[in-house]
Short mmCIF file of C-alpha atoms in Angstrom, two decimals:
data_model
loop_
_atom_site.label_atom_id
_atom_site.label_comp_id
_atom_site.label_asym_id
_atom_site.label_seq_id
_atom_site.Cartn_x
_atom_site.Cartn_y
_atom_site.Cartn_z
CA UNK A 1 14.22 132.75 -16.21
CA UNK A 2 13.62 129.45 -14.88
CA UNK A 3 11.72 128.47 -17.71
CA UNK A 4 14.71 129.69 -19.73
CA UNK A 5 16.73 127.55 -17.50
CA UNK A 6 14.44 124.43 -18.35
CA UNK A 7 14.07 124.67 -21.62
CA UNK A 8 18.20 124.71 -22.10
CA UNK A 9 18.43 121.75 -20.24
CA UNK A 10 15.61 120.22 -22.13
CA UNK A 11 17.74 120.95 -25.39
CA UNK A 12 20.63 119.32 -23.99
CA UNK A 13 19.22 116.15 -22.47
CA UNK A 14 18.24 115.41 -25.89
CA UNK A 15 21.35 116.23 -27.40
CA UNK A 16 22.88 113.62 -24.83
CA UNK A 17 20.10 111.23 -25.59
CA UNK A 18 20.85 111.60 -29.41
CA UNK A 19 24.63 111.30 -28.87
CA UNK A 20 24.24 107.78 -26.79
CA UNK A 21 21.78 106.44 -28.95
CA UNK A 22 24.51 107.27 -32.13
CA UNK A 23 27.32 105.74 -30.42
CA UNK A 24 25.68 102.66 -29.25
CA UNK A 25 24.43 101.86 -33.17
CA UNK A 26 28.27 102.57 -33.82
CA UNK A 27 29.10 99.81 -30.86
CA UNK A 28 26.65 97.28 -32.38
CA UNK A 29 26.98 98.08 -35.83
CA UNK A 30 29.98 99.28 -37.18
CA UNK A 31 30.90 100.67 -40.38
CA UNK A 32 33.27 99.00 -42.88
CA UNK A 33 35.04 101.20 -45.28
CA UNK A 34 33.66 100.35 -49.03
CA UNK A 35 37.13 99.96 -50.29
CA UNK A 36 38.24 97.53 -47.14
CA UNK A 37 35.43 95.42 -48.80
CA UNK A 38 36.70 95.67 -52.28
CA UNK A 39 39.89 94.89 -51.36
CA UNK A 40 39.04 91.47 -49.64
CA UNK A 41 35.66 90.39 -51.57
CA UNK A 42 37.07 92.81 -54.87
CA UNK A 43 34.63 94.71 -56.87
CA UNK A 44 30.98 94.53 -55.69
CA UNK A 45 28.45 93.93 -58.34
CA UNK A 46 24.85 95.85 -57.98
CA UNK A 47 22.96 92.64 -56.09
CA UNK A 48 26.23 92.96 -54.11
CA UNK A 49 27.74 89.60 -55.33
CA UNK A 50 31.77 89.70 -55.93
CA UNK A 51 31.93 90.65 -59.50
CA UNK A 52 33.56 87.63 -61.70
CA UNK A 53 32.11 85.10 -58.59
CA UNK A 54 29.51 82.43 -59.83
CA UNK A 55 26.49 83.14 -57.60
CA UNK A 56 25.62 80.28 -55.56
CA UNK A 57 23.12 81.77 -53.62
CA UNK A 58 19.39 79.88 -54.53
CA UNK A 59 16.91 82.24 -56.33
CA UNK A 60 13.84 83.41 -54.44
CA UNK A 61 11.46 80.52 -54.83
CA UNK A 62 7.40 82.08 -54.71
CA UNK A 63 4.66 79.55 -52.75
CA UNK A 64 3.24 77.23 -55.32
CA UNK A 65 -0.37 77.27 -55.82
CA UNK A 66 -1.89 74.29 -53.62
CA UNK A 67 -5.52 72.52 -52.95
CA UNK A 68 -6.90 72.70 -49.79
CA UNK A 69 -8.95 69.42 -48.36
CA UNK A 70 -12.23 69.76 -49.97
CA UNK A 71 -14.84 66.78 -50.90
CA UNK A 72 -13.66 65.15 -54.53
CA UNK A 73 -17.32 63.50 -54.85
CA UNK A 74 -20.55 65.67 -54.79
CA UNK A 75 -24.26 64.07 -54.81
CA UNK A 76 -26.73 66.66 -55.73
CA UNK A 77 -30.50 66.05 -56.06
CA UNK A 78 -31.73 66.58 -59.75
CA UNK A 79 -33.40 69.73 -60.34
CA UNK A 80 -31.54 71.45 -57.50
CA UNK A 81 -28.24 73.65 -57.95
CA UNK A 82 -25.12 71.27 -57.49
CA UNK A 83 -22.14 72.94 -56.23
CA UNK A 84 -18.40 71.47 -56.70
CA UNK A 85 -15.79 72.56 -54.20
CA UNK A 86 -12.30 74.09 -55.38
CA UNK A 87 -10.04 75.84 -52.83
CA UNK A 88 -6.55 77.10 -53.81
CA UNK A 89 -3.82 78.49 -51.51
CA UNK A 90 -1.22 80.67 -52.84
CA UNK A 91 -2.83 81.33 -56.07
CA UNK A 92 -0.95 84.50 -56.40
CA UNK A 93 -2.08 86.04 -60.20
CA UNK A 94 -2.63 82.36 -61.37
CA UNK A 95 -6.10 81.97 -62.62
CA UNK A 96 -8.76 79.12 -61.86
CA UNK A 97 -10.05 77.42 -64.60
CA UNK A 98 -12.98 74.49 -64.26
CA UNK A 99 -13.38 72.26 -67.48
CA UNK A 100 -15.79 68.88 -67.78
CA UNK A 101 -13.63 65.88 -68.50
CA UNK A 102 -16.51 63.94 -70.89
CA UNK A 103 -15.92 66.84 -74.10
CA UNK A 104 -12.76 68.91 -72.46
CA UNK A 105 -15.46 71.85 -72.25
CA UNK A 106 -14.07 74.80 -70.88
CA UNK A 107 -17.00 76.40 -68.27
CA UNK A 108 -15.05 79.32 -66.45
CA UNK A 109 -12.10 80.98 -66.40
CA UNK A 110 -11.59 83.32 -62.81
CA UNK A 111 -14.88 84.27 -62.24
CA UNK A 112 -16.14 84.60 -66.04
CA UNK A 113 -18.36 81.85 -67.49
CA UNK A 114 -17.22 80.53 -70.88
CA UNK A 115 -20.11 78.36 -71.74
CA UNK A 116 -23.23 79.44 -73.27
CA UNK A 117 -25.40 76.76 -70.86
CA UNK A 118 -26.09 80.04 -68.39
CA UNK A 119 -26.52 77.42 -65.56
CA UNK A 120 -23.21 77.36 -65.11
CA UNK A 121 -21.38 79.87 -62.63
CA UNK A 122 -18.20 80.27 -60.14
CA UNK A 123 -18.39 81.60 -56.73
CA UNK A 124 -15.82 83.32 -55.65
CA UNK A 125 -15.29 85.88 -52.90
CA UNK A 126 -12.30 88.31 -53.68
CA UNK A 127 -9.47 87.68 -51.43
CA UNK A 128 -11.18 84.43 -50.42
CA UNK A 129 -9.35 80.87 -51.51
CA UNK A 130 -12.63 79.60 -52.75
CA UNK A 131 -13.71 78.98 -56.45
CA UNK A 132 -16.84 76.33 -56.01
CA UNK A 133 -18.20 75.63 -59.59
CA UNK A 134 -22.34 76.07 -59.43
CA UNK A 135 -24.26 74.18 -61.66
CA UNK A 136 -28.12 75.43 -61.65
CA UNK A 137 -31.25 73.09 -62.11
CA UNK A 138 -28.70 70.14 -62.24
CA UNK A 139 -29.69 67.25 -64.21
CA UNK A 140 -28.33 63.42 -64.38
CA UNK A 141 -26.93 64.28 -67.63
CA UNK A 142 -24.69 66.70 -65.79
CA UNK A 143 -23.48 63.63 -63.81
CA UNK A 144 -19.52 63.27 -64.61
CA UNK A 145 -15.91 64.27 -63.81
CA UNK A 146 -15.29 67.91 -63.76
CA UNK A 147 -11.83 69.11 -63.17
CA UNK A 148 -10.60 72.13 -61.14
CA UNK A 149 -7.04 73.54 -62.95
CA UNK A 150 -4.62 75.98 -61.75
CA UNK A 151 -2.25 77.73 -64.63
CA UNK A 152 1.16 77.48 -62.49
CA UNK A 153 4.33 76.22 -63.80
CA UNK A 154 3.93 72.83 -63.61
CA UNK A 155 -0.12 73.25 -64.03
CA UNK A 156 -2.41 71.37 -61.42
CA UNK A 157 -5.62 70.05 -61.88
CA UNK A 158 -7.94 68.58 -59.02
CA UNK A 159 -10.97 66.46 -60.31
CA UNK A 160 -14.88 66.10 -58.64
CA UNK A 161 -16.83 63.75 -59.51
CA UNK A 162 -20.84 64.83 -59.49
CA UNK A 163 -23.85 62.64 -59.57
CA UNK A 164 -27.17 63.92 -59.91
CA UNK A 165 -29.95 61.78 -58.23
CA UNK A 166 -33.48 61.71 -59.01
CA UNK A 167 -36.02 62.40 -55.73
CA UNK A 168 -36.40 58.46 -55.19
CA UNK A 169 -32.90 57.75 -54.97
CA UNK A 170 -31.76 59.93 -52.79
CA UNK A 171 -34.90 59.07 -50.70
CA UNK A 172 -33.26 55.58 -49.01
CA UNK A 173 -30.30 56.07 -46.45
CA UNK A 174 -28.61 53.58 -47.64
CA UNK A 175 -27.30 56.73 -50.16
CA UNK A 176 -25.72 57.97 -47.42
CA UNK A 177 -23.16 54.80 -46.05
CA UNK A 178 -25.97 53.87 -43.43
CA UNK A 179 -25.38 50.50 -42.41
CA UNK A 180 -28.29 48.17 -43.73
CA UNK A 181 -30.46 46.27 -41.55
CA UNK A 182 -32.79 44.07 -41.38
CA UNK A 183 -35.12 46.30 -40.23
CA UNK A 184 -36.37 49.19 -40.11
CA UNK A 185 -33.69 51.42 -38.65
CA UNK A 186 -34.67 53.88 -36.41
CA UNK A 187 -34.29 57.73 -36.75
CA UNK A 188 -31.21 59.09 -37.71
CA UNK A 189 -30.00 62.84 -37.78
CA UNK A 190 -26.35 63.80 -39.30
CA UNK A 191 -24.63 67.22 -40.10
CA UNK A 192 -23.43 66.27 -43.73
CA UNK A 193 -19.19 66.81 -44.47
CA UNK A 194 -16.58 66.86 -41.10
CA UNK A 195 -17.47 67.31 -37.24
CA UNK A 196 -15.08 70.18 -37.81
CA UNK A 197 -14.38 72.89 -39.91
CA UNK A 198 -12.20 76.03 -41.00
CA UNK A 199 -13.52 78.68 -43.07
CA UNK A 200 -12.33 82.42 -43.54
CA UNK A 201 -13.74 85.34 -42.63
CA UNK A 202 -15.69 87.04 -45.21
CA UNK A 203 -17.27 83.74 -46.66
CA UNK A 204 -20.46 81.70 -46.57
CA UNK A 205 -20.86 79.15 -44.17
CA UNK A 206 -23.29 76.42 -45.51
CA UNK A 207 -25.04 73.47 -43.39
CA UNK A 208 -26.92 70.36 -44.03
CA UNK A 209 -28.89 68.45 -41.68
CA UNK A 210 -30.36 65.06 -42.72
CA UNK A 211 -33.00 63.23 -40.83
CA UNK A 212 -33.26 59.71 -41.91
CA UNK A 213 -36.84 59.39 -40.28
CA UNK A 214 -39.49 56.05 -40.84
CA UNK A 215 -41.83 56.77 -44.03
CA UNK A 216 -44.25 59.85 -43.06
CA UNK A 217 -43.04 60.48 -39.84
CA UNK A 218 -41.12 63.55 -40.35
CA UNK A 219 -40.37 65.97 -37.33
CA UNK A 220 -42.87 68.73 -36.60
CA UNK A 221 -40.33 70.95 -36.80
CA UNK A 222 -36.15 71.47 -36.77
CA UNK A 223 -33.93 73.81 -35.43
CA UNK A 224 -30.62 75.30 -35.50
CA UNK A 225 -28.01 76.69 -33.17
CA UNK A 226 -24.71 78.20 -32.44
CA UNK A 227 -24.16 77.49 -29.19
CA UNK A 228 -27.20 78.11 -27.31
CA UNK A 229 -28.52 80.82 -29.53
CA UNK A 230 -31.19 79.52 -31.76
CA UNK A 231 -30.82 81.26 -35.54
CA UNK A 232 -32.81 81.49 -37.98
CA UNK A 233 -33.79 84.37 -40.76
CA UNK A 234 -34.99 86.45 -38.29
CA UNK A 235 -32.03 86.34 -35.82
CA UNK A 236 -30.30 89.57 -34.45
CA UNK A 237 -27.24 88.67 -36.40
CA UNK A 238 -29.25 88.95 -40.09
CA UNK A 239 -27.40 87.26 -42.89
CA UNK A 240 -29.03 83.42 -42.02
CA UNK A 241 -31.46 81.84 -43.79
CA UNK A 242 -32.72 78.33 -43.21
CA UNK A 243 -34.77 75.98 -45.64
CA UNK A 244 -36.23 72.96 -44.94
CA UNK A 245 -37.93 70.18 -46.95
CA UNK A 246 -39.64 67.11 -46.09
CA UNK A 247 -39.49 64.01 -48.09
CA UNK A 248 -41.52 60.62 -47.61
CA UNK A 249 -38.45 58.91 -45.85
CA UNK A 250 -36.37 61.86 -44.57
CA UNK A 251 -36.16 65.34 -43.72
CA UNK A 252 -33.67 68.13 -45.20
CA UNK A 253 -32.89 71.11 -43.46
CA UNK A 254 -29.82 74.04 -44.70
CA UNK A 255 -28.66 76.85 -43.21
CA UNK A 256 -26.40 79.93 -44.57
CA UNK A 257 -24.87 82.32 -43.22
CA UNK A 258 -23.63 84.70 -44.89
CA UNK A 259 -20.09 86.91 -44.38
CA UNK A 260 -19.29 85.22 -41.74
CA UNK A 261 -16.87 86.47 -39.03
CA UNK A 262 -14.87 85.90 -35.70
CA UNK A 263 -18.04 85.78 -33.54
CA UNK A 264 -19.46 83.05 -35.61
CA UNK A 265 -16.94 80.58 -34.25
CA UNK A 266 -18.33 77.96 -32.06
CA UNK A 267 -20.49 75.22 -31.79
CA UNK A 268 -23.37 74.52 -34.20
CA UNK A 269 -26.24 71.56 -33.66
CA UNK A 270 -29.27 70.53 -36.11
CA UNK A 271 -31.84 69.91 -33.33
CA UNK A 272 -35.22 68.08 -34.81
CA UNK A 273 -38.19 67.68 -32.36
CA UNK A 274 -38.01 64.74 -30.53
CA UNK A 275 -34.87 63.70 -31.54
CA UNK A 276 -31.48 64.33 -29.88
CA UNK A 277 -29.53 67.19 -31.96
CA UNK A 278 -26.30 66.22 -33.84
CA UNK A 279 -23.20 68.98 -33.75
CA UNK A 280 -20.24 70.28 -35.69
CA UNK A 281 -17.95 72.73 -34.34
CA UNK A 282 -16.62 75.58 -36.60
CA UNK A 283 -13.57 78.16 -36.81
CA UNK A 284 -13.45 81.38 -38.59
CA UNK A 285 -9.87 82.34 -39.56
CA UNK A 286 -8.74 85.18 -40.57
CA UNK A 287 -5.57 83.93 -42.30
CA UNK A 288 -3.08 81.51 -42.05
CA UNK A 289 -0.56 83.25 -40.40
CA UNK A 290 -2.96 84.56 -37.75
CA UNK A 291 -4.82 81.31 -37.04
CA UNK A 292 -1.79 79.25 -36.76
CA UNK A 293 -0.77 82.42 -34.10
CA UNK A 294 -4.35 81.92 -32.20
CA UNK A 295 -4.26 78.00 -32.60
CA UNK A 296 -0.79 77.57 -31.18
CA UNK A 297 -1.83 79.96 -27.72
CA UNK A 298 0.19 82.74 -28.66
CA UNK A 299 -1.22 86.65 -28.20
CA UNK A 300 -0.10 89.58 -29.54
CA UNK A 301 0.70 90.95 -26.33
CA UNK A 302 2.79 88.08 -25.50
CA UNK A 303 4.91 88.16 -28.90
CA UNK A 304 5.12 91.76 -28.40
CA UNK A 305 6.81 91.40 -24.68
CA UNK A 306 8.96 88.50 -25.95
CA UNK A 307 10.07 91.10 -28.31
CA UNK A 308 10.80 93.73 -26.37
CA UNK A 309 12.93 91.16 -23.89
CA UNK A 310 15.04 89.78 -27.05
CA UNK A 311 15.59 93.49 -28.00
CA UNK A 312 17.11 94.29 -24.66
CA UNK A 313 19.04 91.00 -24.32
CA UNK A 314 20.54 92.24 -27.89
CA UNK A 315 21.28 95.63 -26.64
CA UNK A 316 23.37 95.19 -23.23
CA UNK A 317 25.99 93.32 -24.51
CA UNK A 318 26.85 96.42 -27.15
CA UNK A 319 25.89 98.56 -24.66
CA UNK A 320 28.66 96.96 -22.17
CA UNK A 321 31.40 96.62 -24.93
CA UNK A 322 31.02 101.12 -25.83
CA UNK A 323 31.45 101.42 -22.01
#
């Protein structure tokens, strides 16, 4: 029986529940007859706009397409693979085209290659902003303007310029913006692009260290690592490979690592033997909306509290007014 008992007033506690939760969304939002509305706005149209009434309500505007801040001038070392940057945000179902400037030669279109030179390719991850232009086995002919376009309404275009250096050339680090001396300048070591950057999750991170070094006196050997973890191909993580090369006057080394993710934020440093290491520091977003959340100090927890508080502050004043 007492079950019986509990299970009746169970029942009715709910029904209770149900009936103040109905007549508080009465209190806070209250139903206006359809034909009160008709007769002070008149006939409703179907977007619910006064029928007759000029609309003067501005149309739904999509994001543009946009560039984001990438390098407009690329030196690549002839006989190596030359890539030019293009990031879009907001591309929406607009397509990426990349055309040379010197013959208006159209090389891809998305991620299909429209030349017959093979050497030419896009990379592109889907769902990534990134469309860099890869040009195999570059040579100095390839040197020019190419031109990164974006089929919105008005179209954009973003030029790179690319020069293709032979072996000597690139050699002297004077290439490079060094300040010239009148002597020999000592070892230098440099992380080529910014001291800081943003990528998203899901894409390759690439690295260059340069090592501007007296002629044949390379470093016996150089290292990289995030944080205090050295990496290399054979790292826990897999994914990273490193290559370096050694040149009479100065010393190349790259790293990649591939698909990158949230753990991969941090602090990475080209560290050559003998030398003191040079460092970038590196964030991997995972969109704007939720970096600009993580940048700003915000948690989920917290927005979800502030939530709940501006829920209740919206509540007991409805709640007071059915009372």
């Amino acid at each position: 029986m007492s079950s019986e008992h509990d299970v009746r007033d169970g029942g009715a506690i709910k029904r209770i529940l149900s009936f103040a939760l109905l007549l508080l969304c009465l209190c806070c939002f209250p139903v206006t007859p359809t034909s009160d509305i008709s007769r002070v706005n008149g006939p409703m149209s179907i977007s619910g706009w006064p029928k007759g009434e000029p609309d003067h309500r501005p149309p739904f505007t999509p994001l543009q397409p946009t560039y984001r801040d990438t390098p407009s001038r690329v030196v690549a070392r002839a006989k190596d693979s030359a890539f030019l940057p293009c990031s879009v945000a907001n591309l929406g179902e607009k397509a990426v085209t990349w055309m040379r400037q010197r013959d208006l030669h159209i090389l891809t279109a998305g991620i299909l290659t429209y030349s017959a030179d093979e050497r030419f390719k896009v990379l592109h991850k889907e769902g990534s902003e990134e469309w860099t232009l890869q040009i195999k086995f570059a040579t100095r002919e390839d040197s020019g303007i190419y031109e990164c376009h974006v089929n919105s309404d008005p179209k954009i275009s973003r030029q790179v310029e690319l020069i293709v250096k032979d072996h000597s050339q690139l050699d002297s680090p004077w290439v490079y913006g060094l300040p010239q001396t009148t002597t020999d300048p000592g070892p230098v070591v440099l992380i080529e692009g910014p001291t800081e950057r943003h990528i998203q999750s899901g894409s390759v991170l690439a690295l260059t260290c340069v090592i501007h070094h007296p002629p044949g006196q390379p470093p016996h050997h150089v290292l990289w690592f995030h944080g205090t973890t050295n990496i290399d191909y054979d790292s826990p993580r897999g994914g990273i490979s490193v290559q370096t090369e050694k040149y009479p006057s100065k010393t190349v080394s790259k790293v990649m690592v591939s698909n990158v993710r949230e753990s991969d934020t941090g602090e990475y440093s080209c560290s050559p033997s003998d030398l003191n290491p040079t460092v970038i520091y590196v964030h991997v977003q995972h969109g704007q909306l939720e970096a600009a959340v993580q940048q700003g100090g915000f948690s989920s927890a917290l927005i979800s509290r502030s939530f709940s508080h501006l829920l209740l502050i919206l509540i007991l004043p409805c709640a007071a007014l059915c009372l």
